[in-house]
Amino acid sequence: MNQSPRVSKGRPVTDEQIDRLAQEAEAGYDVAALRRAGGRKPLGSGPARVVPVRLDPELDDAVKQRAQIDHSTTSDVIRDALRAWLKSA
């Protein structure tokens, strides 16, 4: 059987690196240290849900322009507009 060389990010992986990684794995890892820190900030009291919305080209352009003026994102502009509309209703 012909084994291709092992690579990581395009670089060859040495036997010494494999041995070191195996020893680390056998010793175990601190799960708390491995937990991912970061990601998106929560938007409210729970996980946010994606709600697809169709916009005509003019409205889409207006939202993008407002986001650029506000140094914000289109999602933030849409959320802010929706909150303002719901508050006024």
mmCIF file with all atom_site columns, C-alpha atoms in Angstrom, residues 39-86:
data_model
loop_
_atom_site.group_PDB
_atom_site.id
_atom_site.type_symbol
_atom_site.label_atom_id
_atom_site.label_alt_id
_atom_site.label_comp_id
_atom_site.label_asym_id
_atom_site.label_entity_id
_atom_site.label_seq_id
_atom_site.pdbx_PDB_ins_code
_atom_site.Cartn_x
_atom_site.Cartn_y
_atom_site.Cartn_z
_atom_site.occupancy
_atom_site.B_iso_or_equiv
_atom_site.pdbx_formal_charge
_atom_site.auth_seq_id
_atom_site.auth_comp_id
_atom_site.auth_asym_id
_atom_site.auth_atom_id
_atom_site.pdbx_PDB_model_num
ATOM 1  C CA . GLY A 1 39 ? -18.199 33.977 18.501 1.00 0.00 ? 39 GLY A CA 1
ATOM 2  C CA . ARG A 1 40 ? -21.123 36.245 17.995 1.00 0.00 ? 40 ARG A CA 1
ATOM 3  C CA . LYS A 1 41 ? -22.483 38.256 20.864 1.00 0.00 ? 41 LYS A CA 1
ATOM 4  C CA . PRO A 1 42 ? -25.979 37.266 21.950 1.00 0.00 ? 42 PRO A CA 1
ATOM 5  C CA . LEU A 1 43 ? -28.628 39.603 20.543 1.00 0.00 ? 43 LEU A CA 1
ATOM 6  C CA . GLY A 1 44 ? -31.187 39.117 23.264 1.00 0.00 ? 44 GLY A CA 1
ATOM 7  C CA . SER A 1 45 ? -32.293 36.692 25.928 1.00 0.00 ? 45 SER A CA 1
ATOM 8  C CA . GLY A 1 46 ? -31.651 33.581 23.846 1.00 0.00 ? 46 GLY A CA 1
ATOM 9  C CA . PRO A 1 47 ? -30.205 32.236 20.642 1.00 0.00 ? 47 PRO A CA 1
ATOM 10 C CA . ALA A 1 48 ? -31.044 34.356 17.608 1.00 0.00 ? 48 ALA A CA 1
ATOM 11 C CA . ARG A 1 49 ? -32.994 32.876 14.713 1.00 0.00 ? 49 ARG A CA 1
ATOM 12 C CA . VAL A 1 50 ? -32.272 33.670 11.085 1.00 0.00 ? 50 VAL A CA 1
ATOM 13 C CA . VAL A 1 51 ? -35.342 35.041 9.290  1.00 0.00 ? 51 VAL A CA 1
ATOM 14 C CA . PRO A 1 52 ? -34.891 35.407 5.530  1.00 0.00 ? 52 PRO A CA 1
ATOM 15 C CA . VAL A 1 53 ? -36.561 38.499 4.094  1.00 0.00 ? 53 VAL A CA 1
ATOM 16 C CA . ARG A 1 54 ? -36.970 39.485 0.439  1.00 0.00 ? 54 ARG A CA 1
ATOM 17 C CA . LEU A 1 55 ? -36.244 43.120 -0.385 1.00 0.00 ? 55 LEU A CA 1
ATOM 18 C CA . ASP A 1 56 ? -36.810 44.887 -3.665 1.00 0.00 ? 56 ASP A CA 1
ATOM 19 C CA . PRO A 1 57 ? -33.646 46.430 -5.148 1.00 0.00 ? 57 PRO A CA 1
ATOM 20 C CA . GLU A 1 58 ? -34.511 49.979 -4.062 1.00 0.00 ? 58 GLU A CA 1
ATOM 21 C CA . LEU A 1 59 ? -35.164 48.987 -0.451 1.00 0.00 ? 59 LEU A CA 1
ATOM 22 C CA . ASP A 1 60 ? -32.026 46.842 -0.402 1.00 0.00 ? 60 ASP A CA 1
ATOM 23 C CA . ASP A 1 61 ? -29.962 49.777 -1.683 1.00 0.00 ? 61 ASP A CA 1
ATOM 24 C CA . ALA A 1 62 ? -31.504 52.093 0.913  1.00 0.00 ? 62 ALA A CA 1
ATOM 25 C CA . VAL A 1 63 ? -30.727 49.658 3.750  1.00 0.00 ? 63 VAL A CA 1
ATOM 26 C CA . LYS A 1 64 ? -27.132 49.249 2.558  1.00 0.00 ? 64 LYS A CA 1
ATOM 27 C CA . GLN A 1 65 ? -26.708 53.011 2.255  1.00 0.00 ? 65 GLN A CA 1
ATOM 28 C CA . ARG A 1 66 ? -28.056 53.559 5.777  1.00 0.00 ? 66 ARG A CA 1
ATOM 29 C CA . ALA A 1 67 ? -25.740 50.874 7.135  1.00 0.00 ? 67 ALA A CA 1
ATOM 30 C CA . GLN A 1 68 ? -22.779 52.562 5.483  1.00 0.00 ? 68 GLN A CA 1
ATOM 31 C CA . ILE A 1 69 ? -23.760 55.973 6.880  1.00 0.00 ? 69 ILE A CA 1
ATOM 32 C CA . ASP A 1 70 ? -24.229 54.492 10.369 1.00 0.00 ? 70 ASP A CA 1
ATOM 33 C CA . HIS A 1 71 ? -21.003 52.433 10.134 1.00 0.00 ? 71 HIS A CA 1
ATOM 34 C CA . SER A 1 72 ? -23.196 49.439 10.851 1.00 0.00 ? 72 SER A CA 1
ATOM 35 C CA . THR A 1 73 ? -24.457 46.314 9.118  1.00 0.00 ? 73 THR A CA 1
ATOM 36 C CA . THR A 1 74 ? -27.598 45.754 7.099  1.00 0.00 ? 74 THR A CA 1
ATOM 37 C CA . SER A 1 75 ? -28.766 43.305 9.772  1.00 0.00 ? 75 SER A CA 1
ATOM 38 C CA . ASP A 1 76 ? -28.389 45.961 12.480 1.00 0.00 ? 76 ASP A CA 1
ATOM 39 C CA . VAL A 1 77 ? -30.302 48.509 10.381 1.00 0.00 ? 77 VAL A CA 1
ATOM 40 C CA . ILE A 1 78 ? -33.143 46.054 9.779  1.00 0.00 ? 78 ILE A CA 1
ATOM 41 C CA . ARG A 1 79 ? -33.292 45.029 13.479 1.00 0.00 ? 79 ARG A CA 1
ATOM 42 C CA . ASP A 1 80 ? -33.285 48.680 14.613 1.00 0.00 ? 80 ASP A CA 1
ATOM 43 C CA . ALA A 1 81 ? -36.022 49.596 12.128 1.00 0.00 ? 81 ALA A CA 1
ATOM 44 C CA . LEU A 1 82 ? -38.138 46.628 13.186 1.00 0.00 ? 82 LEU A CA 1
ATOM 45 C CA . ARG A 1 83 ? -37.740 47.447 16.886 1.00 0.00 ? 83 ARG A CA 1
ATOM 46 C CA . ALA A 1 84 ? -38.686 51.100 16.261 1.00 0.00 ? 84 ALA A CA 1
ATOM 47 C CA . TRP A 1 85 ? -41.728 50.083 14.221 1.00 0.00 ? 85 TRP A CA 1
ATOM 48 C CA . LEU A 1 86 ? -42.895 47.562 16.848 1.00 0.00 ? 86 LEU A CA 1
#
